CSV table of C-alpha atoms and ligand atoms in Angstrom, one decimal:
chain,number,residue,atom,x,y,z
A,1,UNK,CA,4.1,-8.5,-19.4
A,2,UNK,CA,3.2,-6.8,-16.0
A,3,UNK,CA,0.4,-8.4,-14.7
A,4,UNK,CA,0.7,-6.2,-11.6
A,5,UNK,CA,-0.3,-2.1,-14.5
A,6,UNK,CA,-4.5,-1.9,-13.0
A,7,UNK,CA,-6.6,-1.0,-14.9
A,8,UNK,CA,-5.9,2.6,-15.1
A,9,UNK,CA,-6.9,4.9,-18.1
A,10,UNK,CA,-6.0,8.8,-18.3
A,11,UNK,CA,-9.7,9.3,-19.2
A,12,UNK,CA,-10.4,8.6,-15.7
A,13,UNK,CA,-7.8,11.1,-13.8
A,14,UNK,CA,-8.8,14.1,-12.4
A,15,UNK,CA,-6.7,16.8,-11.8
A,16,UNK,CA,-7.5,15.5,-8.4
A,17,UNK,CA,-6.8,12.2,-8.2
A,18,UNK,CA,-3.3,13.3,-10.5
A,19,UNK,CA,-2.6,15.4,-7.8
A,20,UNK,CA,-2.6,13.1,-4.9
A,21,UNK,CA,-0.8,10.2,-7.5
A,22,UNK,CA,1.9,12.2,-8.0
A,23,UNK,CA,1.4,13.2,-3.9
A,24,UNK,CA,3.8,9.6,-2.8
A,25,UNK,CA,5.6,9.9,-6.4
A,26,UNK,CA,3.8,7.1,-7.6
A,27,UNK,CA,1.3,5.0,-5.9
A,28,UNK,CA,2.6,1.6,-7.3
A,29,UNK,CA,5.4,0.4,-4.7
A,30,UNK,CA,7.9,-2.1,-5.8
A,31,UNK,CA,9.2,-4.4,-2.4
A,32,UNK,CA,11.4,-3.1,-1.1
A,33,UNK,CA,9.4,0.1,-0.6
A,34,UNK,CA,6.7,-1.8,0.2
A,35,UNK,CA,8.9,-3.1,3.3
A,36,UNK,CA,10.4,-0.1,4.5
A,37,UNK,CA,7.0,1.6,4.5
A,38,UNK,CA,5.4,-1.7,6.3
A,39,UNK,CA,6.3,-0.5,9.2
A,40,UNK,CA,4.5,2.3,8.9
A,41,UNK,CA,1.9,1.4,7.6
A,42,UNK,CA,1.5,-1.1,9.5
A,43,UNK,CA,1.4,-0.1,13.2
A,44,UNK,CA,-0.9,3.2,11.6
A,45,UNK,CA,-3.6,0.9,10.3
A,46,UNK,CA,-3.5,-1.2,14.2
A,47,UNK,CA,-3.7,2.4,15.7
A,48,UNK,CA,-6.8,4.1,13.0
A,49,UNK,CA,-8.2,1.1,11.7
A,50,UNK,CA,-10.1,4.0,9.1
A,51,UNK,CA,-6.3,4.2,8.1
A,52,UNK,CA,-5.8,4.2,4.3
A,53,UNK,CA,-2.2,4.1,2.2
A,54,UNK,CA,-3.6,3.1,-1.7
A,55,UNK,CA,0.1,2.1,-2.6
A,56,UNK,CA,0.2,0.1,0.4
A,57,UNK,CA,-3.1,-0.6,-0.1
A,58,UNK,CA,-2.3,-1.3,-3.6
A,59,UNK,CA,0.5,-3.3,-3.3
A,60,UNK,CA,-0.3,-5.8,-1.0
A,61,UNK,CA,-3.9,-6.7,-3.2
A,62,UNK,CA,-1.5,-7.2,-5.9
A,63,UNK,CA,1.2,-8.9,-4.2
A,64,UNK,CA,1.2,-11.9,-2.0
A,65,UNK,CA,4.8,-12.4,-0.4
A,66,UNK,CA,4.6,-8.8,0.9
A,67,UNK,CA,0.5,-9.2,2.3
A,68,UNK,CA,2.0,-12.3,4.3
A,69,UNK,CA,4.7,-11.0,5.3
A,70,UNK,CA,2.7,-7.5,6.3
A,71,UNK,CA,-0.4,-10.1,7.8
A,72,UNK,CA,2.3,-11.7,10.4
A,73,UNK,CA,3.7,-8.4,10.9
A,74,UNK,CA,0.2,-7.8,12.9
A,75,UNK,CA,0.3,-9.8,14.4
A,76,UNK,CA,3.4,-9.9,16.0
A,77,UNK,CA,2.1,-6.3,17.0
A,78,UNK,CA,-1.0,-7.1,17.7
A,79,UNK,CA,0.7,-10.1,20.8
A,80,UNK,CA,2.7,-7.5,21.7
A,81,UNK,CA,-0.1,-5.2,23.1
B,1,LIG,ZN1,5.9,-6.0,-2.7
């Protein structure tokens, strides 16, 4: 059982897509990795609405705990400004 595994078929991957995946070691973060990157990610989001971190986006979509953490961090940072 691994509900977090995305429906990714190897046949869909172009060489460019494979390169993009390999850039970040793996796009599928653990919660620890997600927490490590969360400050940077949320600050980047606040500074640039076009900012995307595919690995973070994917994890936050699938992980309610981290998504809530990111949302409260975002609220905190917005309130600080
Ligand atoms: Zn998580």
